[in-house]
PDB file of C-alpha atoms in Angstrom:
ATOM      1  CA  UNK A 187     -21.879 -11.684   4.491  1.00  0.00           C
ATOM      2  CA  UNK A 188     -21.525  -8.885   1.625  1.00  0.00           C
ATOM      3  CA  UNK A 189     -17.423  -8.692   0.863  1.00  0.00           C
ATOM      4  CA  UNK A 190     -16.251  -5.891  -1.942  1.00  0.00           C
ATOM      5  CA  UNK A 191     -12.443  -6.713  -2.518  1.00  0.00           C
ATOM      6  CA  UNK A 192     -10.056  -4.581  -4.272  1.00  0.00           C
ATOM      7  CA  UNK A 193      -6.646  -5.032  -5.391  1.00  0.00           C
ATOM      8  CA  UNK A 194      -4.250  -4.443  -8.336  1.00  0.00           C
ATOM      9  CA  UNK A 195      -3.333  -0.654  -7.236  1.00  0.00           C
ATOM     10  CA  UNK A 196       0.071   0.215  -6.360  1.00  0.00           C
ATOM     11  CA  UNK A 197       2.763   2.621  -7.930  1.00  0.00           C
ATOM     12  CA  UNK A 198       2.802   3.293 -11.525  1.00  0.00           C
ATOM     13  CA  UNK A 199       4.800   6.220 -13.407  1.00  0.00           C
ATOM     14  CA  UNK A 200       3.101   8.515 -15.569  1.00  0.00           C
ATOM     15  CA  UNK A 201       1.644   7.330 -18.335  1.00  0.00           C
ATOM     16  CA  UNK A 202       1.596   4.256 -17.615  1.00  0.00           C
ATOM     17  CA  UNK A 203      -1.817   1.531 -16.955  1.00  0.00           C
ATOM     18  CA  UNK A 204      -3.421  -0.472 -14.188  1.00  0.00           C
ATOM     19  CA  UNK A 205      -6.074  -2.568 -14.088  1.00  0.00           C
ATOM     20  CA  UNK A 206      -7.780  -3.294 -10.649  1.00  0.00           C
ATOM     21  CA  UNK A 207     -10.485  -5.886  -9.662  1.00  0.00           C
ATOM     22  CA  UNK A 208     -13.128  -5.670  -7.244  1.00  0.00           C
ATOM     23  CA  UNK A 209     -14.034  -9.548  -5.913  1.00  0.00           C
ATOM     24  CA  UNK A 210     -17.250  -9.711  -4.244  1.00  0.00           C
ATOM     25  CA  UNK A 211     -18.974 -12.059  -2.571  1.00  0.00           C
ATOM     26  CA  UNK A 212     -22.473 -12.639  -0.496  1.00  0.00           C
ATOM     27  CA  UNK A 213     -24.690 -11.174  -3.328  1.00  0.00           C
ATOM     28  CA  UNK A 214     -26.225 -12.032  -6.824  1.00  0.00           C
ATOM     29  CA  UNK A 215     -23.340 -10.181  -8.335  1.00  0.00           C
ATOM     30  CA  UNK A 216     -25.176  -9.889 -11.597  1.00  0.00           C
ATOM     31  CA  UNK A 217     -28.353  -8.571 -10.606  1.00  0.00           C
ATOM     32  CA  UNK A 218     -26.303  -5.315  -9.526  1.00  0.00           C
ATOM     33  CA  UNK A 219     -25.374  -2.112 -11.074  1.00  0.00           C
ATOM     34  CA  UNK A 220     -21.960  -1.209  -9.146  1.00  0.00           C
ATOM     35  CA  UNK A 221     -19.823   1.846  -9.110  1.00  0.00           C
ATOM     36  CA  UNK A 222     -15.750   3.125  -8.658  1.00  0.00           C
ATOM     37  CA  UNK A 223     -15.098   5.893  -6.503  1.00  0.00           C
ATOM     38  CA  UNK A 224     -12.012   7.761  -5.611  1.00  0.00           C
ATOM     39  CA  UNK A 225     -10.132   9.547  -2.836  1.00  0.00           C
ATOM     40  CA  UNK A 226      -7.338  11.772  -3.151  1.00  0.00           C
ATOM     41  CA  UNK A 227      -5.258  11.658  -0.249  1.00  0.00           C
ATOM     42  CA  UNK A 228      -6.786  14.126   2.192  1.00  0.00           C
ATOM     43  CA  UNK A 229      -9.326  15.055  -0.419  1.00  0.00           C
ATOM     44  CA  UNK A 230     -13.418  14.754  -0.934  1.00  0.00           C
ATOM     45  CA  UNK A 231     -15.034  11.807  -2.959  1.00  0.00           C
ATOM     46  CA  UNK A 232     -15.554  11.514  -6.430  1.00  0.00           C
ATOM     47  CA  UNK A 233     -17.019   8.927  -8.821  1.00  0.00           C
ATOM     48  CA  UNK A 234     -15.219   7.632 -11.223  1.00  0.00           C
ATOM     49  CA  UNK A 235     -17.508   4.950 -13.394  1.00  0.00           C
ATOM     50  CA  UNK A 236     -20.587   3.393 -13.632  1.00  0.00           C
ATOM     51  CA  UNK A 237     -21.860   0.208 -14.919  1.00  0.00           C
ATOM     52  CA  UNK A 238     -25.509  -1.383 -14.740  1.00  0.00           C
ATOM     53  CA  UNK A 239     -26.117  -5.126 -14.518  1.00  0.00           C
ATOM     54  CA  UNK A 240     -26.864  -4.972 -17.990  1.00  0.00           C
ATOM     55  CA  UNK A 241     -24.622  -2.862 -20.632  1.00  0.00           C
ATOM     56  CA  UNK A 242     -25.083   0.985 -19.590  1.00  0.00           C
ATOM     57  CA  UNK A 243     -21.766   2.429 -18.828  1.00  0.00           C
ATOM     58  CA  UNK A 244     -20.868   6.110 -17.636  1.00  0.00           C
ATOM     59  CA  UNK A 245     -17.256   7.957 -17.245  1.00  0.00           C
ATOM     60  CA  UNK A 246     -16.378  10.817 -15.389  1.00  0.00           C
ATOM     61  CA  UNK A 247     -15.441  13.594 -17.896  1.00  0.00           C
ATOM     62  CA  UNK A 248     -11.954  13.176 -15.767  1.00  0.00           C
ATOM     63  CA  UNK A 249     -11.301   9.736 -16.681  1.00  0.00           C
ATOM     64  CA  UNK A 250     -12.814   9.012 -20.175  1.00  0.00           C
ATOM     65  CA  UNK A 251     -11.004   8.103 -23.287  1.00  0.00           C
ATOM     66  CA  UNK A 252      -8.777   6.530 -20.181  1.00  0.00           C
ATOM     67  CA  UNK A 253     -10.757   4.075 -17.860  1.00  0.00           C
ATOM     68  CA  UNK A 254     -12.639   1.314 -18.887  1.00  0.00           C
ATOM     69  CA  UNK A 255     -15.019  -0.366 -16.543  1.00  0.00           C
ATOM     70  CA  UNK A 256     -16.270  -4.165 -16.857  1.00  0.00           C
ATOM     71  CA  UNK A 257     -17.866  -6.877 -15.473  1.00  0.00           C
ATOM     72  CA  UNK A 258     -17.271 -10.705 -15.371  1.00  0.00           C
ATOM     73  CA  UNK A 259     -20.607 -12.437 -13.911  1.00  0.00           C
ATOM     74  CA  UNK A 260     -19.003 -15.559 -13.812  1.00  0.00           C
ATOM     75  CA  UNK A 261     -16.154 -14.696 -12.128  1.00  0.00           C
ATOM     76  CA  UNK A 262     -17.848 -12.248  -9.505  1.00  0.00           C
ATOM     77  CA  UNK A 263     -15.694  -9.299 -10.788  1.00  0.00           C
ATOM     78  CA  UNK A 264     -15.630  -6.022 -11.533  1.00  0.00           C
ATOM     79  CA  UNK A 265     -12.457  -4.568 -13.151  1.00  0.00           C
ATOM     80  CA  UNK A 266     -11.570  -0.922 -14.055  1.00  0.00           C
ATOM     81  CA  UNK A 267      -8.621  -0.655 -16.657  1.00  0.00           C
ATOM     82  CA  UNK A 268      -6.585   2.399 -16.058  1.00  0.00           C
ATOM     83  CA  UNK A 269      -4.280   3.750 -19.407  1.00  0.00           C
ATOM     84  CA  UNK A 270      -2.635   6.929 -19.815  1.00  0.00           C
ATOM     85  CA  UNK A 271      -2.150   7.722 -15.776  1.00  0.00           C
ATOM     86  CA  UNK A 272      -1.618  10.999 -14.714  1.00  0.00           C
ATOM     87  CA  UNK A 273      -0.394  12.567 -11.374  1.00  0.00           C
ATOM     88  CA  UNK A 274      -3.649  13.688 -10.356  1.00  0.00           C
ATOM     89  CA  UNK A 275      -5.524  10.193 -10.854  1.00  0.00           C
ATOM     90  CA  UNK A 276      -3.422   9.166  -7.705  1.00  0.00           C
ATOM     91  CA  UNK A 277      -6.289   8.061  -4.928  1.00  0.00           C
ATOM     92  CA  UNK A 278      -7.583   5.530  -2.767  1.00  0.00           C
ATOM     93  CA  UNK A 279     -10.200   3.684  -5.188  1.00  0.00           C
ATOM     94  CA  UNK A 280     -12.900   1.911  -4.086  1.00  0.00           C
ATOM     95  CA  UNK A 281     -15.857  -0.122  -5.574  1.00  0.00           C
ATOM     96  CA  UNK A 282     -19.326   0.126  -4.492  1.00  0.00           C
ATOM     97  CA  UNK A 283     -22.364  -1.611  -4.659  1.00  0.00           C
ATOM     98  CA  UNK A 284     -25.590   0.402  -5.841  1.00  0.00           C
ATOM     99  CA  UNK A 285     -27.443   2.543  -8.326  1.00  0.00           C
ATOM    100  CA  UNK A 286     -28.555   4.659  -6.103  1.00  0.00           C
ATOM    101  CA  UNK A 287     -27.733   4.402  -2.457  1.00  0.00           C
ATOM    102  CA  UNK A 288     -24.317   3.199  -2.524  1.00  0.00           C
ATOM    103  CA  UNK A 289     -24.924  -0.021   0.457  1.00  0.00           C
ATOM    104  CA  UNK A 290     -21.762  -1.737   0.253  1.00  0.00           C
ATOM    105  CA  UNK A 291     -17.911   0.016  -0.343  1.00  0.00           C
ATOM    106  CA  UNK A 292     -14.442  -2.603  -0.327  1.00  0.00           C
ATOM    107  CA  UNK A 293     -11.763  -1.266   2.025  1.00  0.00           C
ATOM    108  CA  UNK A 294     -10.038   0.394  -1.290  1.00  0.00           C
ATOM    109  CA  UNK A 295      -6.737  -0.164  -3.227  1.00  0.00           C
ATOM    110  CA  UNK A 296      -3.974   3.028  -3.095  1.00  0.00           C
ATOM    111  CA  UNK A 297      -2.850   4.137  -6.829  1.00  0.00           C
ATOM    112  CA  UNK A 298      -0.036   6.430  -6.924  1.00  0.00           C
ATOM    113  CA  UNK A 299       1.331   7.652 -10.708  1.00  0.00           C
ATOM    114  CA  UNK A 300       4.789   9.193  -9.576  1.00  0.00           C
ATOM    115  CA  UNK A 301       8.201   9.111 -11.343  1.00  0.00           C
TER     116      UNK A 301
ATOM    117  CA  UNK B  80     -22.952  18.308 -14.137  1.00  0.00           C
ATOM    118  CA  UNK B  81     -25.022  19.030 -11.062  1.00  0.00           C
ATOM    119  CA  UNK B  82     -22.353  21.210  -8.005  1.00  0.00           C
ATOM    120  CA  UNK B  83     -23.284  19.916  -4.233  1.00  0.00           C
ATOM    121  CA  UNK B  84     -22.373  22.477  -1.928  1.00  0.00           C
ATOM    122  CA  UNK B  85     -22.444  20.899   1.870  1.00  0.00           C
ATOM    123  CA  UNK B  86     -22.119  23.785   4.745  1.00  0.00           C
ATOM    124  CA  UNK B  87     -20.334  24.318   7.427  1.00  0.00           C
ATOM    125  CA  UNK B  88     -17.270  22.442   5.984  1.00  0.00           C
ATOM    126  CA  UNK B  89     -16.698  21.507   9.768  1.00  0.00           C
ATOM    127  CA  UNK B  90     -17.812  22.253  12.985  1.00  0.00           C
ATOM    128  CA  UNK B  91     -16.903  21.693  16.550  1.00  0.00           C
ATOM    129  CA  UNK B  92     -19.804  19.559  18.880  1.00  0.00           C
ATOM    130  CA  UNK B  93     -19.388  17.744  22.286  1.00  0.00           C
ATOM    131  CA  UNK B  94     -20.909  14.708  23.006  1.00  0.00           C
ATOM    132  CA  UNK B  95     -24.694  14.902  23.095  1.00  0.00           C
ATOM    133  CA  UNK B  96     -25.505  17.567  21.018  1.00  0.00           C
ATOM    134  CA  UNK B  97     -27.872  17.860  18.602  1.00  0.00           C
ATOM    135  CA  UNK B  98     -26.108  18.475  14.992  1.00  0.00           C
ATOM    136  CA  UNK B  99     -27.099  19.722  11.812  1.00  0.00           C
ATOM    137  CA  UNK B 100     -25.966  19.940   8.341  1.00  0.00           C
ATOM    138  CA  UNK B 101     -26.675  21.209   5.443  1.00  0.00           C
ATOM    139  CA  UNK B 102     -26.753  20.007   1.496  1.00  0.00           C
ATOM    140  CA  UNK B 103     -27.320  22.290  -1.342  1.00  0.00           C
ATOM    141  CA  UNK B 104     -27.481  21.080  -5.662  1.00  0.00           C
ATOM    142  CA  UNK B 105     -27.302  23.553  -8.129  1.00  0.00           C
ATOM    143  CA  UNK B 106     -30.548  22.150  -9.418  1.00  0.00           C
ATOM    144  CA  UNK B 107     -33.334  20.225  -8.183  1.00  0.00           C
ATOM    145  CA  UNK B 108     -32.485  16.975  -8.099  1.00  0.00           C
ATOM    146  CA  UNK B 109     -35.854  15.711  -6.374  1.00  0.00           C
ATOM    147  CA  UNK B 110     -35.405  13.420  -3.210  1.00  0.00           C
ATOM    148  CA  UNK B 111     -32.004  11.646  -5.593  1.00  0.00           C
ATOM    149  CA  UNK B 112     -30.345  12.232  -1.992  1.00  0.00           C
ATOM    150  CA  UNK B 113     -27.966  10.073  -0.020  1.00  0.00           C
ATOM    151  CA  UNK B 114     -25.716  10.606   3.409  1.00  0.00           C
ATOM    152  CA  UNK B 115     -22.523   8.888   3.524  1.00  0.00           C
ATOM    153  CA  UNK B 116     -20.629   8.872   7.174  1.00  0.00           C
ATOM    154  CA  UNK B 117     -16.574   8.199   6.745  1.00  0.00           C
ATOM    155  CA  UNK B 118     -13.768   8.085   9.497  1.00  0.00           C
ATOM    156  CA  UNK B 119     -10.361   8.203   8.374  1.00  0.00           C
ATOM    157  CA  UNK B 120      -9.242   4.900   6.651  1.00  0.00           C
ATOM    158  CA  UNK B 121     -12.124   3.416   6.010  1.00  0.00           C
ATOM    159  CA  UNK B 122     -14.667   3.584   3.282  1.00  0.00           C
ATOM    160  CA  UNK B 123     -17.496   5.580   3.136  1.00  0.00           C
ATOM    161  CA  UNK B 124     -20.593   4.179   4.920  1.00  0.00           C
ATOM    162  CA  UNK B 125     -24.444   4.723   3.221  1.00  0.00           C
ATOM    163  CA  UNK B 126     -27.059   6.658   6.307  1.00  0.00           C
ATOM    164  CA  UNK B 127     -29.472   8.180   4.213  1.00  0.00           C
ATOM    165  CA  UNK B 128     -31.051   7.588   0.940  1.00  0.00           C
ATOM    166  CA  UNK B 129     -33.855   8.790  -0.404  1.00  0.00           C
ATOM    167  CA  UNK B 130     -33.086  12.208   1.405  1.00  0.00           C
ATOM    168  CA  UNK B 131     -34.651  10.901   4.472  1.00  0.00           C
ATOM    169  CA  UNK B 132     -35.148   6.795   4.183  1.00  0.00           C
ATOM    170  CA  UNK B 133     -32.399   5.214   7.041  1.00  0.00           C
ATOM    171  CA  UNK B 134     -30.479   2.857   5.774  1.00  0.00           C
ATOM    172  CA  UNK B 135     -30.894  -0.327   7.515  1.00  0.00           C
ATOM    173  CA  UNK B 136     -28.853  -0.725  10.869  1.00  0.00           C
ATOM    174  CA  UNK B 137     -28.336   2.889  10.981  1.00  0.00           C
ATOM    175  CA  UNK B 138     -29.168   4.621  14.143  1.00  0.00           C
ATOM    176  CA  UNK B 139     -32.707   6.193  14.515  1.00  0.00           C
ATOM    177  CA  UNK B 140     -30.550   9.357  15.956  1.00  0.00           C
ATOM    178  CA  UNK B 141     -29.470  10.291  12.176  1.00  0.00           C
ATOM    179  CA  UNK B 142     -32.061  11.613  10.104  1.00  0.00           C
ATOM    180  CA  UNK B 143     -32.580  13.568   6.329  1.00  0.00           C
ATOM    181  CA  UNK B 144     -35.096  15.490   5.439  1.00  0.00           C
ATOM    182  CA  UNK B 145     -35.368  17.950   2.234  1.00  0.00           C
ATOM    183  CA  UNK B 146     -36.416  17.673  -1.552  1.00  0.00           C
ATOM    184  CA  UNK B 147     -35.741  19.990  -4.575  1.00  0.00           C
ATOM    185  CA  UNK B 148     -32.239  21.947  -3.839  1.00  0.00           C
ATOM    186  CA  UNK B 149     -31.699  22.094  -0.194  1.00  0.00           C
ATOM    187  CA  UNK B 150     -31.406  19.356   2.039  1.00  0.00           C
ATOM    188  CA  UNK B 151     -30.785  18.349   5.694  1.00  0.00           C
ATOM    189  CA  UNK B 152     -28.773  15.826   8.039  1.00  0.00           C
ATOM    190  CA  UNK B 153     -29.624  15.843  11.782  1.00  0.00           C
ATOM    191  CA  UNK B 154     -27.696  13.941  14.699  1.00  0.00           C
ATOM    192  CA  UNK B 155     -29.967  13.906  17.607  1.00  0.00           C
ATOM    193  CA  UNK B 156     -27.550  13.408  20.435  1.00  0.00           C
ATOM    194  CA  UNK B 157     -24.165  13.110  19.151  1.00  0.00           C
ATOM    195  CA  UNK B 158     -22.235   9.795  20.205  1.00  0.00           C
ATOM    196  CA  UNK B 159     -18.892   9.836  20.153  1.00  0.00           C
ATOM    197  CA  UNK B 160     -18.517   6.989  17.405  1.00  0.00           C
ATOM    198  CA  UNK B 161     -20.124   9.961  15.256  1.00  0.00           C
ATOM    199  CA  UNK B 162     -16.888  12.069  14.690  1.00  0.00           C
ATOM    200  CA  UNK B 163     -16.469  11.943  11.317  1.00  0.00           C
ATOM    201  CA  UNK B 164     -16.546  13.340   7.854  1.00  0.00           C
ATOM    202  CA  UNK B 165     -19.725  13.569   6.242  1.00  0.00           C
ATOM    203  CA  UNK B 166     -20.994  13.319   2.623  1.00  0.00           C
ATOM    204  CA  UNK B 167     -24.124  13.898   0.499  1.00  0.00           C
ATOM    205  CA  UNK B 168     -24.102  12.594  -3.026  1.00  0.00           C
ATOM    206  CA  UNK B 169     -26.662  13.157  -5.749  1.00  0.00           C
ATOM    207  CA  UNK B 170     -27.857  10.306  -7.613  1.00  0.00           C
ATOM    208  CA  UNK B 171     -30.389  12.133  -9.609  1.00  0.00           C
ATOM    209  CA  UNK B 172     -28.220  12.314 -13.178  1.00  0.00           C
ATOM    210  CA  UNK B 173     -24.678  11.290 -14.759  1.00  0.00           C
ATOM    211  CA  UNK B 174     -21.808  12.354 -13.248  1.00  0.00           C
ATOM    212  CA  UNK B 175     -22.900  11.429  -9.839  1.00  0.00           C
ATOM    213  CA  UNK B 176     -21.473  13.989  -7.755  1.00  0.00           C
ATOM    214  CA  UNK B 177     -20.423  14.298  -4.283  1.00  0.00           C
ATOM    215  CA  UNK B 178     -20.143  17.367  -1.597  1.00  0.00           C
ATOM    216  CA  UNK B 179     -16.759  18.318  -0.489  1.00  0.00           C
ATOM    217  CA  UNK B 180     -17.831  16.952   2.964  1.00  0.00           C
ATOM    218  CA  UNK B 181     -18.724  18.658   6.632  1.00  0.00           C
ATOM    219  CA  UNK B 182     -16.271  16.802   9.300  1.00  0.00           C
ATOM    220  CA  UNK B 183     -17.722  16.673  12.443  1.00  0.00           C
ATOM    221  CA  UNK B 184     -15.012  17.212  15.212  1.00  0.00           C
ATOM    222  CA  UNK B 185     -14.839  16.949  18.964  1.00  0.00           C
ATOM    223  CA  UNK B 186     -15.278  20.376  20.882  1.00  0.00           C
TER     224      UNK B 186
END
């Protein structure tokens, strides 16, 4: 069975960094490209990062400079470091599988950048 | 980056109706097309990719059609599991980019 796990969200004040981590399981994790997405709370969806199985890597305008996306094969991982937090990167975030059709989404992990 | 514009941004439908949506880019963007279905607290789930190829396990009820700008998903006979919030997303270039959604409530 395909799992997608976040975690590591949570509250942070402005400014500050997170790093969350996306455990999956029930795939060749390195033979896929995989994705973050967000949610604002009661909002639409938007994509945050990119990153092949390889070494291409793409930012929303929104987020880079900020975010970095990797990958640890070995560990069956995929991480997005979060620096500089601002109110309005406050979401749901969730990881998906896919370079095209997006297949298989974790259950998200809430980030919320309040003082 | 490439605007999808998904109309009505909601509409009312009992059970058993036939539904229909509609995705517009502001470019062609080929068949680069896929459907997500999401109900409140839970993630996103693919339909359609390919503007019209069903994901697998997906109902034969939901179906895409469309290439270029303007595209198309259809809910023959609308089950009550299919209230929800619907997405298209274009995977055609960098930023991938998502419509703002057409929920699909109960009349």
């Amino acid at each position: 069975e395909v799992q997608l796990v976040e975690s590591g969200g949570g509250l942070v004040q402005p400014g500050g960094s997170l790093r969350l981590s996306c455990a999956v399981s029930g795939f060749t994790f390195s033979g896929h490209d995989m994705n973050w997405v967000r949610q604002a709370p009661g909002k639409g969806l938007e994509w945050v990062s990119y990153i092949s199985s390889g070494t291409i890597i793409y930012y929303a305008d929104s987020v880079k400079g900020r975010f970095t996306i990797s990958r640890d094969n070995a560990k069956n991982s995929l991480y997005l470091q979060m620096n500089s937090l601002r109110a309005e990167d406050t979401a749901i975030y969730y990881c998906a599988r896919g370079g095209s059709g997006w297949d298989y989404w974790g259950q998200g992990t809430l980030v919320t950048v309040s003082s | 980056a490439i605007r999808m514009t998904q109309s009505p941004s909601s509409l009312s439908a009992s059970t058993g109706d036939r539904v229909t949506m509609t995705c517009r880019a502001s470019q062609g963007i080929s068949s680069y097309l896929a459907w997500y279905q999401q109900k409140p607290g839970k993630a996103p789930k693919l339909l359609i990719y390919a503007a019209s190829t069903l994901q697998s396990g997906v109902p034969s009820r939901f179906s895409g059609s469309g290439s270029g700008t303007d595209f198309t998903l259809t809910i023959t006979c609308l089950q009550s599991e299919d209230f929800a919030t619907y997405y298209c997303q274009q995977y055609y270039s960098y930023p991938r980019t998502f419509g703002q959604g057409t929920k699909v409530e109960i009349k």
